[in-house]
Coordinates of C-alpha atoms and ligand atoms in Angstrom, one line a residue:
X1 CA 36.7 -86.8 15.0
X2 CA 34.9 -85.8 11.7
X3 CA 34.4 -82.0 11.9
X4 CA 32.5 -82.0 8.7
X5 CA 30.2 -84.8 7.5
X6 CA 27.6 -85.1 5.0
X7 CA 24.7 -88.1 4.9
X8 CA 22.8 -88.4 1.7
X9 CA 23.2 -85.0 0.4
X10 CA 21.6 -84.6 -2.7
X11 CA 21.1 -81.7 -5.1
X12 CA 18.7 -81.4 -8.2
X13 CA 18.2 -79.7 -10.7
X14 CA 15.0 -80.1 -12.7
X15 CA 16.0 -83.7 -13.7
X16 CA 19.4 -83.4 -13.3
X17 CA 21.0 -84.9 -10.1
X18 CA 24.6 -82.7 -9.5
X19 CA 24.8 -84.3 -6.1
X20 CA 23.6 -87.9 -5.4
X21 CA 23.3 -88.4 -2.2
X22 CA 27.0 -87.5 -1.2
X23 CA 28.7 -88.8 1.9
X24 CA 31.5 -87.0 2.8
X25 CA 33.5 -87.3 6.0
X26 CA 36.5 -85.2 7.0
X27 CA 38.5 -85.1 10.2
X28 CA 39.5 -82.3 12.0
X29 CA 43.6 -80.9 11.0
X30 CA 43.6 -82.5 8.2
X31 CA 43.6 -81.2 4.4
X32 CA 41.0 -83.4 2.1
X33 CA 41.1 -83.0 -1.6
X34 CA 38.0 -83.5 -3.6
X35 CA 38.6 -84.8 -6.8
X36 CA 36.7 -85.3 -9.9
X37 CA 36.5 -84.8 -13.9
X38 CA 35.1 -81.1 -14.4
X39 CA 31.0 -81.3 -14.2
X40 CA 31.3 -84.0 -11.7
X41 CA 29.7 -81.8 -9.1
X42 CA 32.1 -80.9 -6.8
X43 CA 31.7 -77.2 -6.7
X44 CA 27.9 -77.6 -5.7
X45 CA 28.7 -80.2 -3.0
X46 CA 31.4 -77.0 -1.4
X47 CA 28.5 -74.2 -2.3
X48 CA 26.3 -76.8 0.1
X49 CA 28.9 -76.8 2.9
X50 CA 29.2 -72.6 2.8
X51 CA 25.3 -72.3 2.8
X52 CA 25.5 -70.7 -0.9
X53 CA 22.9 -73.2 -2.0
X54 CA 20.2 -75.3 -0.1
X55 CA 20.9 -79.0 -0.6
X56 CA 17.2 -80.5 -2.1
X57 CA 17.7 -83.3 0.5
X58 CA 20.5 -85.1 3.0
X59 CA 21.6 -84.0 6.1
X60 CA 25.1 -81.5 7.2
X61 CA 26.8 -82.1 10.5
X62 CA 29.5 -79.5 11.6
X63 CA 31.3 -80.8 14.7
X64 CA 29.0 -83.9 14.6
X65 CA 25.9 -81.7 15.3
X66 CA 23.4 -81.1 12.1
X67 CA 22.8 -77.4 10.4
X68 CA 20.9 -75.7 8.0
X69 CA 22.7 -73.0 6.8
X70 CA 20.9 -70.3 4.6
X71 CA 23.6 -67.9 3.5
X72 CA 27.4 -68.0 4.2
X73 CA 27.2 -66.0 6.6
X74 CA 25.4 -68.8 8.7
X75 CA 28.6 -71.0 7.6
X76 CA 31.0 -68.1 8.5
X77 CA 29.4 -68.1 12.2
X78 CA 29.5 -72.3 12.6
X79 CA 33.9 -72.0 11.5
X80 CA 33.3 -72.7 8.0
X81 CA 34.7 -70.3 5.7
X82 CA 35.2 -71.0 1.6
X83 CA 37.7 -69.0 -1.3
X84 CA 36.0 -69.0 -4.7
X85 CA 38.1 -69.8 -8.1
X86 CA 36.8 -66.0 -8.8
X87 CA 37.4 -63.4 -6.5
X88 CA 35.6 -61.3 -5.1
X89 CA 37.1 -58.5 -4.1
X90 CA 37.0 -54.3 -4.6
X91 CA 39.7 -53.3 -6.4
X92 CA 39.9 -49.8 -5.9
X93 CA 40.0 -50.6 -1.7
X94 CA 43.2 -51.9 0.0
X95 CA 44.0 -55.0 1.0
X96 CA 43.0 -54.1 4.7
X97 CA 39.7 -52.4 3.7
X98 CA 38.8 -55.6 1.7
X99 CA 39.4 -57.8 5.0
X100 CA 37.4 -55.7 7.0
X101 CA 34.6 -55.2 4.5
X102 CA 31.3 -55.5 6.2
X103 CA 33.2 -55.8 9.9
X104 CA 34.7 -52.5 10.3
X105 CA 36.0 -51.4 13.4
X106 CA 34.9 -48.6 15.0
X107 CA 36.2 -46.0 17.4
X108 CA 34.7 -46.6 20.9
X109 CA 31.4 -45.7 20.9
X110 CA 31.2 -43.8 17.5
X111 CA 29.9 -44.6 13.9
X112 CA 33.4 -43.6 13.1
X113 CA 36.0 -46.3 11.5
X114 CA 39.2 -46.5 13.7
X115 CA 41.4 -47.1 10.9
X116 CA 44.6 -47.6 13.4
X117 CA 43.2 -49.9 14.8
X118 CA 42.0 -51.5 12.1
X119 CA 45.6 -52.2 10.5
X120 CA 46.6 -53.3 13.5
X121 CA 44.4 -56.2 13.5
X122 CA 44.8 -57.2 10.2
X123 CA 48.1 -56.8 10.4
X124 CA 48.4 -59.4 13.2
X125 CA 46.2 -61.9 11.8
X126 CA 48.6 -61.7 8.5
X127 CA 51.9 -62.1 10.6
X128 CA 50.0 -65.3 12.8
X129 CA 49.9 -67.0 9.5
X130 CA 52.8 -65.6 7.9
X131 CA 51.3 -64.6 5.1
X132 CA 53.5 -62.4 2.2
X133 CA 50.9 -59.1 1.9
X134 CA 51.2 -56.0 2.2
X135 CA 48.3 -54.7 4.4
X136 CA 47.9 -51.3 2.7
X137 CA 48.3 -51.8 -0.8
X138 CA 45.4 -51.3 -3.3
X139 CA 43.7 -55.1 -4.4
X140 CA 44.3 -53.1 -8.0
X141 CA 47.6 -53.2 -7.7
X142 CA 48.2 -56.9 -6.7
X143 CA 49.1 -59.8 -8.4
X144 CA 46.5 -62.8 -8.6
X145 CA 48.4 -64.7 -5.9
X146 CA 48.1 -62.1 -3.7
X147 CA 44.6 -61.4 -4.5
X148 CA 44.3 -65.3 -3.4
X149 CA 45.5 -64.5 0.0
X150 CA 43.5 -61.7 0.6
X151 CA 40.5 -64.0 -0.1
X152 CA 41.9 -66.7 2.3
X153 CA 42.8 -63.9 5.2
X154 CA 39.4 -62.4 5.1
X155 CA 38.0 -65.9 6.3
X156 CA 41.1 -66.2 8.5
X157 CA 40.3 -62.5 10.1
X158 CA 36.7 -64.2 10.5
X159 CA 38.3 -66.9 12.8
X160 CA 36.7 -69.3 10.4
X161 CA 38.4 -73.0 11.2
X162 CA 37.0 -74.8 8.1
X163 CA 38.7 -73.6 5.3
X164 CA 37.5 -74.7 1.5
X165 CA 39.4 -73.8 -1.6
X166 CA 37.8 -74.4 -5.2
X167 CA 40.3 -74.9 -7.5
X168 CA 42.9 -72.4 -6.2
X169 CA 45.7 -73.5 -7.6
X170 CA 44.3 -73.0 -11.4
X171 CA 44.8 -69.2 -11.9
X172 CA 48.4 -69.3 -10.1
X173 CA 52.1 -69.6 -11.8
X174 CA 54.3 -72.3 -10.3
X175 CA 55.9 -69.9 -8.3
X176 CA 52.3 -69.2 -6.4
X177 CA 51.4 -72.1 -6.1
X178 CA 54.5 -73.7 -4.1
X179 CA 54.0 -70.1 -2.1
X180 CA 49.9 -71.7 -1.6
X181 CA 51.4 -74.6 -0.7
X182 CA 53.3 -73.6 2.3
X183 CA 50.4 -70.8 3.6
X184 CA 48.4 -74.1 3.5
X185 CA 50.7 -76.1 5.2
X186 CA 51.1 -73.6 7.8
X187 CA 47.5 -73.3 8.2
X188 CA 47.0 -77.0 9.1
X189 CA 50.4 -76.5 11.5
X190 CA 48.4 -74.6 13.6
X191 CA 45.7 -76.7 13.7
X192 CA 42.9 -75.5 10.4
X193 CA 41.0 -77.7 8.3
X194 CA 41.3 -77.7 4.6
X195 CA 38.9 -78.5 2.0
X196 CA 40.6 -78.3 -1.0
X197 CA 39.4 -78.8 -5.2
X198 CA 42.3 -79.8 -7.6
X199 CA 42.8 -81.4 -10.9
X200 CA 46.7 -81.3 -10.1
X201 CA 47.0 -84.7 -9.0
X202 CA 50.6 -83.7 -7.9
X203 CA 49.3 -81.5 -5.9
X204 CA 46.8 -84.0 -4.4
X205 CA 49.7 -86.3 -3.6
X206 CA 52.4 -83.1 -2.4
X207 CA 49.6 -81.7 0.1
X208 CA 46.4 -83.8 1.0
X209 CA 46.0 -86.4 4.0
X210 CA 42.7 -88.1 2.0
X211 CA 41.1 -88.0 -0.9
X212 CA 37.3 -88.0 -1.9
X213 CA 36.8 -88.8 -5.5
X214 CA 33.5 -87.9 -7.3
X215 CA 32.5 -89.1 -10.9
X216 CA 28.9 -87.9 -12.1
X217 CA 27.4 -86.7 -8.7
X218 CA 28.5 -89.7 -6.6
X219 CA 31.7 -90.5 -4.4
X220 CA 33.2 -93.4 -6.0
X221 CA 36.4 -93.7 -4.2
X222 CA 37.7 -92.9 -0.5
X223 CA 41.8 -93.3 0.1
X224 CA 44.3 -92.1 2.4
X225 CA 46.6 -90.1 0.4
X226 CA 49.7 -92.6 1.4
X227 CA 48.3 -95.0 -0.5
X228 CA 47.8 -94.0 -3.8
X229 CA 49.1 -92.6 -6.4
X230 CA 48.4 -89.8 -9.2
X231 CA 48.0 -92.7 -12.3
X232 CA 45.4 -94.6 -9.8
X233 CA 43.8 -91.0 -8.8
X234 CA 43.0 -90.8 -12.2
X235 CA 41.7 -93.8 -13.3
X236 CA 39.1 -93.4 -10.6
X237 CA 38.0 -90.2 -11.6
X238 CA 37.8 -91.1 -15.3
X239 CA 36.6 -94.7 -14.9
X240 CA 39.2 -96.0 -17.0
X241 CA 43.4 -95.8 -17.6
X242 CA 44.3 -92.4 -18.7
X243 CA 47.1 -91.5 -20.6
X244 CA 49.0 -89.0 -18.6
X245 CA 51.0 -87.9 -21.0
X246 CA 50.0 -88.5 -24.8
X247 CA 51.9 -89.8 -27.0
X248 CA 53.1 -88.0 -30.3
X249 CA 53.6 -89.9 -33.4
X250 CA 56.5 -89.2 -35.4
X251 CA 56.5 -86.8 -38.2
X252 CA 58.8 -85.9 -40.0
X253 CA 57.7 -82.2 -40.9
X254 CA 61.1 -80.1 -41.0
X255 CA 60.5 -80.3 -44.8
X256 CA 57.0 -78.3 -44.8
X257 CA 56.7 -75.1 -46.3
X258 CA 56.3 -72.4 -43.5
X259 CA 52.4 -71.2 -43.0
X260 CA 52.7 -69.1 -40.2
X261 CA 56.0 -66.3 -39.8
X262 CA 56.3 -63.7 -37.0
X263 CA 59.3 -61.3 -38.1
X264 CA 60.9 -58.8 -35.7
X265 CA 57.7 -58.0 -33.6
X266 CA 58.4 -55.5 -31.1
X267 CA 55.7 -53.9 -28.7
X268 CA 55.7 -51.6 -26.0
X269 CA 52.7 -51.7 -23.1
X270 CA 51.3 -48.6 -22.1
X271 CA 53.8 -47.2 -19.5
X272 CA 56.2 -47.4 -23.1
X273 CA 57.8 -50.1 -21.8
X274 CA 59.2 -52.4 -24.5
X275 CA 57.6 -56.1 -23.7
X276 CA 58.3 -58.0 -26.7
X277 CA 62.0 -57.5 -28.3
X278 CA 62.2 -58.3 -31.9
X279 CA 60.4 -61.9 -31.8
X280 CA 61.2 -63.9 -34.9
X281 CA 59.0 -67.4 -35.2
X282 CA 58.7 -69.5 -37.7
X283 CA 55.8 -72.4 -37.9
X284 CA 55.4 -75.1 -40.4
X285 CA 52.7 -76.9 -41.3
X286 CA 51.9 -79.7 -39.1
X287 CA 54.5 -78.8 -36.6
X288 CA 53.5 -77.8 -32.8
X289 CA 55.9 -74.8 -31.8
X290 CA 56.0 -74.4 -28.1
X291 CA 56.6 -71.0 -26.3
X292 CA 57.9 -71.9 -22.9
X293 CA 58.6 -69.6 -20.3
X294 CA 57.9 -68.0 -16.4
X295 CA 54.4 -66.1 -16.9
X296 CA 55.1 -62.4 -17.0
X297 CA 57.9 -62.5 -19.6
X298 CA 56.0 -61.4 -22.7
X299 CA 53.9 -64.4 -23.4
X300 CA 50.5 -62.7 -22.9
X301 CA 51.7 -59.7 -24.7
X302 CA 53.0 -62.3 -27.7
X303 CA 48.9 -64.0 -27.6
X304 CA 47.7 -60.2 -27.6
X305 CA 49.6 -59.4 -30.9
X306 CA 49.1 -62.3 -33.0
X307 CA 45.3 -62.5 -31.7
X308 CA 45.0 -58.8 -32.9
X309 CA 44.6 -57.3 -28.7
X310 CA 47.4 -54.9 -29.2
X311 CA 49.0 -53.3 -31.8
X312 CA 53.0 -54.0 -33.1
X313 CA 55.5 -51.1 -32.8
X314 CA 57.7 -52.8 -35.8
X315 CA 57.9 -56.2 -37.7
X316 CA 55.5 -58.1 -39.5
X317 CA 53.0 -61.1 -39.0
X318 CA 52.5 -63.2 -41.9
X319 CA 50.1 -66.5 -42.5
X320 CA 51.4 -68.2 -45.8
X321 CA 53.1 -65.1 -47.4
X322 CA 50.1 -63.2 -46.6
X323 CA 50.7 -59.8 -44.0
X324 CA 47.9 -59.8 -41.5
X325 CA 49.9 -57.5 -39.0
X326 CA 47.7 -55.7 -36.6
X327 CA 44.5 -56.8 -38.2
X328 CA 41.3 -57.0 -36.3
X329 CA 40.7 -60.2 -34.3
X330 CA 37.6 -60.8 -36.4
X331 CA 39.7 -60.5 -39.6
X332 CA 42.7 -62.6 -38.7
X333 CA 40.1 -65.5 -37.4
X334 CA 38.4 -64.8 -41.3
X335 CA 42.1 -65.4 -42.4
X336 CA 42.0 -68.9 -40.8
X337 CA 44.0 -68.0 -37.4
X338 CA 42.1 -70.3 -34.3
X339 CA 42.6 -69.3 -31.2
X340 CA 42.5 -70.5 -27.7
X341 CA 42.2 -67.5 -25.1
X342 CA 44.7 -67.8 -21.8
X343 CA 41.7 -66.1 -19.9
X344 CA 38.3 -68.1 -20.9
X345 CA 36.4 -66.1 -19.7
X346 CA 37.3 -62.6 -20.5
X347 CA 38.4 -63.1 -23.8
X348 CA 37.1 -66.8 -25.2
X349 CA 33.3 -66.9 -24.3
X350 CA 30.2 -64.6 -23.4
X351 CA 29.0 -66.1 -19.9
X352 CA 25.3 -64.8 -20.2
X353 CA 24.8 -66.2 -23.6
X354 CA 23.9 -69.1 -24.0
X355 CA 25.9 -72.5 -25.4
X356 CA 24.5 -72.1 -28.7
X357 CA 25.7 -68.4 -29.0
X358 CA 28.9 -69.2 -27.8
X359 CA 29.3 -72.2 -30.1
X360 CA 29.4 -69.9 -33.2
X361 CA 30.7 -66.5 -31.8
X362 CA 33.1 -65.0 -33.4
X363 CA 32.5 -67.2 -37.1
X364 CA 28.4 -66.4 -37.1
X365 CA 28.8 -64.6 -40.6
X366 CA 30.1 -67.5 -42.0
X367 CA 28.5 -69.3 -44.6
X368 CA 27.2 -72.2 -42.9
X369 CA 25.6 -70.6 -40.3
X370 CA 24.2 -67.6 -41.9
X371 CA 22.1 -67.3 -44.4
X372 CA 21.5 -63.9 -46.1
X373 CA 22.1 -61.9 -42.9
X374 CA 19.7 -64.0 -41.0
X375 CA 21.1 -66.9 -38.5
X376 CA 20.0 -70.1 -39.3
X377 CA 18.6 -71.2 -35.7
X378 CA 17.9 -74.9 -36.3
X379 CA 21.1 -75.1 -38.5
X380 CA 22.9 -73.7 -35.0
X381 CA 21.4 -76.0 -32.9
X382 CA 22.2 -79.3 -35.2
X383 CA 26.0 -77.8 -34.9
X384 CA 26.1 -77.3 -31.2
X385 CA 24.5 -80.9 -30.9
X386 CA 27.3 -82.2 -32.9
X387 CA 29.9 -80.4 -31.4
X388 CA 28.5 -81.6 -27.9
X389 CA 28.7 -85.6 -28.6
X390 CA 31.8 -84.9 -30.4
X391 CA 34.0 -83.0 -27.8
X392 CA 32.3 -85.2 -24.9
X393 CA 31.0 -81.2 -23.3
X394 CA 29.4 -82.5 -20.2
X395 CA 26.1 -79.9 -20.3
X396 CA 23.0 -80.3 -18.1
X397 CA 20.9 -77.9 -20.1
X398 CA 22.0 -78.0 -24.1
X399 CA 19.6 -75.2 -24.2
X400 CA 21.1 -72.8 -20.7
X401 CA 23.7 -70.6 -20.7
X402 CA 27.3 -70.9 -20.1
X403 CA 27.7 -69.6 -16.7
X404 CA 26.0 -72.8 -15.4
X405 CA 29.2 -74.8 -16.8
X406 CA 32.2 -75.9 -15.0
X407 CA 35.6 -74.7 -16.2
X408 CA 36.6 -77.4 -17.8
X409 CA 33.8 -77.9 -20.3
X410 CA 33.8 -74.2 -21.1
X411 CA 37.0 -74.5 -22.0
X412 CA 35.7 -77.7 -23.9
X413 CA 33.2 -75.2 -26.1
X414 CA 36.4 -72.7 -27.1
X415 CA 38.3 -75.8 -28.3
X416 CA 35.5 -77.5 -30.0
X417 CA 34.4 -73.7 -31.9
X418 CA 38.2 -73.4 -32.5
X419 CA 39.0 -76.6 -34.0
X420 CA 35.6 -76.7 -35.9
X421 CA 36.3 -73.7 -37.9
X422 CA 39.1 -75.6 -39.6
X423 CA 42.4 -73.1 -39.0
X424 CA 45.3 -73.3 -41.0
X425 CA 47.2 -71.7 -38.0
X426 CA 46.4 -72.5 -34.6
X427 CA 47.1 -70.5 -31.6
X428 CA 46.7 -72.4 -27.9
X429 CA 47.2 -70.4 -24.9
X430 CA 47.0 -72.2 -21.6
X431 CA 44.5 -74.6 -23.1
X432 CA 44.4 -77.0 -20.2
X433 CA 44.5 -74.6 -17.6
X434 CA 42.1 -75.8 -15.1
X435 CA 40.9 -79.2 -17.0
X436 CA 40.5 -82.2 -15.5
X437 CA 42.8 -85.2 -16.5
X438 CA 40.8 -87.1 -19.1
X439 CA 39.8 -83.3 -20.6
X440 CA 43.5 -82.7 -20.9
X441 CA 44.0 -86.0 -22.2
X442 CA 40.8 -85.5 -25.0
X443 CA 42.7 -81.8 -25.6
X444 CA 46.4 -83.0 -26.2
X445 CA 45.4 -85.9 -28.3
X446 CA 43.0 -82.6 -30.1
X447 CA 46.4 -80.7 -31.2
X448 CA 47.9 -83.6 -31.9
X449 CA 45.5 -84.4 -34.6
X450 CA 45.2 -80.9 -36.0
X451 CA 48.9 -81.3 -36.5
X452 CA 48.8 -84.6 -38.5
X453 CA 46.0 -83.0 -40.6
X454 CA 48.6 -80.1 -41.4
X455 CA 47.8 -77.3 -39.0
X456 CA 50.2 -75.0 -37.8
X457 CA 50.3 -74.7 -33.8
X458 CA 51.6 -71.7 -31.4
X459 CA 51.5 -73.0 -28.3
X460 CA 51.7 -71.3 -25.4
X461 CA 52.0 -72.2 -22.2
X462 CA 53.1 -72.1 -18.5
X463 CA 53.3 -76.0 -18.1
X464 CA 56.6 -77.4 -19.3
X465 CA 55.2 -81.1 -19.1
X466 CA 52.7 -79.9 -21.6
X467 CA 55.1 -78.4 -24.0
X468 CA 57.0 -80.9 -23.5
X469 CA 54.5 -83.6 -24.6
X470 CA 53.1 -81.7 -27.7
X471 CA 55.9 -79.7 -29.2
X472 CA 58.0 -79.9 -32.2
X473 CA 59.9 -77.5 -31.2
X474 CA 60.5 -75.5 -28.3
X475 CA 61.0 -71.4 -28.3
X476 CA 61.7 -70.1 -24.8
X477 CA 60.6 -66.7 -23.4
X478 CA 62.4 -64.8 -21.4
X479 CA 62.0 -60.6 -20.5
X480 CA 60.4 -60.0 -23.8
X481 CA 63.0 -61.9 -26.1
X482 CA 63.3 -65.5 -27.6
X483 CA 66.3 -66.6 -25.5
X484 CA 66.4 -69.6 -27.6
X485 CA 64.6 -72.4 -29.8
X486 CA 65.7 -75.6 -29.1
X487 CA 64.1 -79.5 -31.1
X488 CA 61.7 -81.1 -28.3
X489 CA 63.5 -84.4 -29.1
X490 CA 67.4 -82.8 -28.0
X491 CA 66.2 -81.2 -24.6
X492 CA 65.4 -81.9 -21.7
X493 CA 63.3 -79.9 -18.8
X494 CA 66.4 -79.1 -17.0
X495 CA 67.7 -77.3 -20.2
X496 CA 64.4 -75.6 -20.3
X497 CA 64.5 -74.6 -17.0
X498 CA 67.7 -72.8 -17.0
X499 CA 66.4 -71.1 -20.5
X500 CA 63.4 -69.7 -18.5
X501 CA 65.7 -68.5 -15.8
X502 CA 68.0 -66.7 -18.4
X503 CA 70.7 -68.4 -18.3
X504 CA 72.2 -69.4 -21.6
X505 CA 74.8 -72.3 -22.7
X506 CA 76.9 -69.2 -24.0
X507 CA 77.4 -68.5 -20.3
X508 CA 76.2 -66.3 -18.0
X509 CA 72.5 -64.7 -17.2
X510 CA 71.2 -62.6 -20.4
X511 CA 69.6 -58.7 -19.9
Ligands
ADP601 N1 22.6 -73.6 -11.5 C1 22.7 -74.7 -12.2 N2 21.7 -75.1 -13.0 C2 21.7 -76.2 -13.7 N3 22.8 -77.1 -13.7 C3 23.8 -76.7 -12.9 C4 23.8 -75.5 -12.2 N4 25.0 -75.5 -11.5 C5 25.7 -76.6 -11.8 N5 25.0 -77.3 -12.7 C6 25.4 -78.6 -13.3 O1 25.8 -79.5 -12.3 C7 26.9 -80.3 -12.7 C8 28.0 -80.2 -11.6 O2 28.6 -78.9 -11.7 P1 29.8 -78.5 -10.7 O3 29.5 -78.8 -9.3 O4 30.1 -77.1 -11.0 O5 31.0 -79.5 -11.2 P2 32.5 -79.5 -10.8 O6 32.8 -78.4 -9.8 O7 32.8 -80.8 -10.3 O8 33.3 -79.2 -12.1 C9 27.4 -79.8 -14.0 O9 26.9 -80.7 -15.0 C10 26.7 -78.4 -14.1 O10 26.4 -78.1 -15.5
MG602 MG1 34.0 -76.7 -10.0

């Protein structure tokens, strides 16, 4: 039986059609992923379902009998329950108070919360589901995984039987999301529904029963998850063969002077623990140095230093010969450092300006731009045009803001600012993370080019196949330290993998 269908549905706006006239189908136990290339409108086809927007025309059925939903609530009450890519939750509440927000209990006949009582629901709901949470911690204190499942257990708690997830699996390490995995798995065990957005087409093929594919506001493919696979997944989203993993050309670049030089960095957070342990780098011009690593071991504190977040207790930081330790981020960007923030939105764009604004942040006093203090508007425009039809940004409005964007072509702005300042050095944190596969693709073959034009790239990040694929050479992370640098072309990812873990050829796990 289809528990959810859609016939027609269709959403506009102003010209622009996001949905066109979507029908989706999905049968009750099963877990659906929706795939698509970012922008392809499948976030507003889920906002639709959950009765956060009012379609402009088509029809919902839930349990093969039609709705109109107004708020989520409505969706809440008809079993349909959704977990946005940004949480919403109170940090300074616990993990129990968050569940219960809005549906406290109360004692018998009072105004008065019983708060026993209260845990001792929750609590049973998170043991029916085995879920890994602490009831009574603070949401400030948890880790984004966790923060995931409190999101999840609130609809759960709501005896919602619909579940839809938006992209849950691209803020999580690869530890999460195998944990995801199994909370999801157990969820359709006992007899759930699941909804769920990915780009990871691994993922598609490790957890989904059927996949709905949507290019440009239409469903262009329907399959049964046995039989397909991820290089045919893609090809349907991106209407052509994509490259899954690019191909690097050889260079020979172990001759090239040295343009970028970290020398002993040390740094301690601000409980005075020490997070980075004397980190030596070196980075040639037109070679791609990969940091690899588990998340958590010093990486984000490594972007924060040589982006100019947080100060160094010792060592240097030097871009050709030249110190620019513990400059301003401004400054070291002025210096010809790029960079590509792990977190988009808190660190790499301004979500209430608009595309325009963002296009140039961060380089509007520079020449081209500016003109005697005054920003030259039309000048701006012409760029953000250019940068548009050059970086393929998928934008409905050149002229909105960049809130209304999908993920992936925000992140497409950051890289197209970045690379159109011209660095000498580049630094790439996460710069896939939560892009669709022909984005990814565009991105790679990006930093590959910026590395046969000469540039220096730091790249960091959490996906080995991704190091793998762009990287010269290979630095590994581990508790704060460089555990070892190895050439891309004499390792493999199982070498890699026991680097991240610690463990080192001389024998033995490292401290
Ligand atoms: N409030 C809005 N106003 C105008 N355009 C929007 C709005 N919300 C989304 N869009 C546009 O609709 C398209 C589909 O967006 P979305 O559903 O978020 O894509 P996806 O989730 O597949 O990446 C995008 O081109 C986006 O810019
Ligand atoms: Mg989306």
């Amino acid at each position: 039986m289809n528990i959810i269908e859609t016939v027609n549905i269709t959403k506009k706006y102003g010209d622009f059609v996001a949905n066109d006239a979507i029908n989706l189908a999905v049968s009750e136990g099963e877990i659906k992923a929706i795939v698509g290339e970012n922008g392809a409108g499948k976030t507003t086809l889920m906002n639709m379902l959950y009765g956060l927007i009012a379609p402009t025309s088509g029809k919902l059925l839930v349990g093969g009998k039609e709705v109109k939903f107004s708020s989520p609530l409505d969706a809440i009450n008809s079993g349909l329950g959704m977990v946005h890519q940004h949480f919403k939750l109170v940090p300074s509440l616990t993990v129990c108070e968050n569940i219960l927000l809005g549906i406290e209990v109360l004692k018998n006949k009072t105004p008065f919360i019983d708060a026993k009582k209260q845990y001792e629901k929750v609590q049973a709901v998170v043991d029916k589901f085995k879920f890994d949470l602490n009831v009574r911690d603070r949401v400030e204190d948890i880790s984004i995984g966790q923060k995931q499942r409190v999101e999840i257990m609130k609809m759960l708690y709501r005896n919602v039987n619909i579940l839809i997830l938006d992209e849950p699996t691209a803020v999580l390490t690869p530890q999460e999301v195998d944990e995801l995995t199994i909370s999801l798995k157990e969820l359709k065990a006992q007899g759930k529904t699941i909804i769920i957005i990915t780009h990871k087409l691994g993922e598609v093929m490790q957890l989904s029963d059927s996949v709905t594919i949507i290019k440009r506001g239409k469903v262009v493919g329907e399959v049964k998850t046995k039989d397909t696979n991820e290089r045919k997944l893609a090809q349907m989203m991106v209407g052509r063969d994509v490259v899954l993993s690019v191909k690097k050309e050889e260079i020979d670049n172990s001759g090239n002077p040295v343009v970028y030089k970290l020398e002993n960095i040390s740094t301690k957070n601000i409980f005075g623990k020490e997070v980075l342990s004397d980190i030596n780098l070196e980075v040639k011009e037109g070679e791609v140095l990969g940091i690899a690593g588990v998340e958590g071991n010093g990486q984000s504190e490594l972007l924060k230093v040589v982006t100019g977040l947080m100060t160094t207790t010792k060592g240097n930081i030097t871009l050709n010969g030249k110190e620019i330790t513990n400059w301003w981020p401004a400054n070291i960007r002025d210096a010809g450092v790029g960079m590509i923030h792990e977190d988009r939105y808190a660190q790499g764009l301004c979500q209430n300006m608009t595309i325009k604004e963002n296009m140039i942040a961060g380089y509007h006093y520079c020449g081209d731009v500016c003109s005697r203090g005054f920003l030259r508007s039309q000048v701006i425009s012409k760029k953000r045009d250019r940068l548009i039809k050059d970086y393929d940004i998928r934008v409905a409005d050149a002229e909105g803001e960049v809130s209304q964007l999908s993920g992936g072509n925000a992140q497409k702005i950051i890289i197209a600012r970045e690379f159109d300042s011209k660095p000498k050095v580049l630094i790439a944190a996460q710069p896939t993370r939560g892009v669709d596969v022909g984005s990814i693709e565009f991105i790679h073959n990006k930093i590959l080019d910026l590395r046969k034009q000469g540039v220096g790239v730091l790249l960091i990040s959490s996906e080995l196949s991704e190091i793998m694929s762009l990287s010269d050479r290979i630095a590994v992370m581990y508790k704060g330290k460089i555990i070892g640098v190895v050439n891309q072309k004499d390792t493999s990812t199982t070498e890699l993998g026991l680097l991240m873990a610690g463990i080192t050829d001389k024998g033995g796990k490292q401290e």
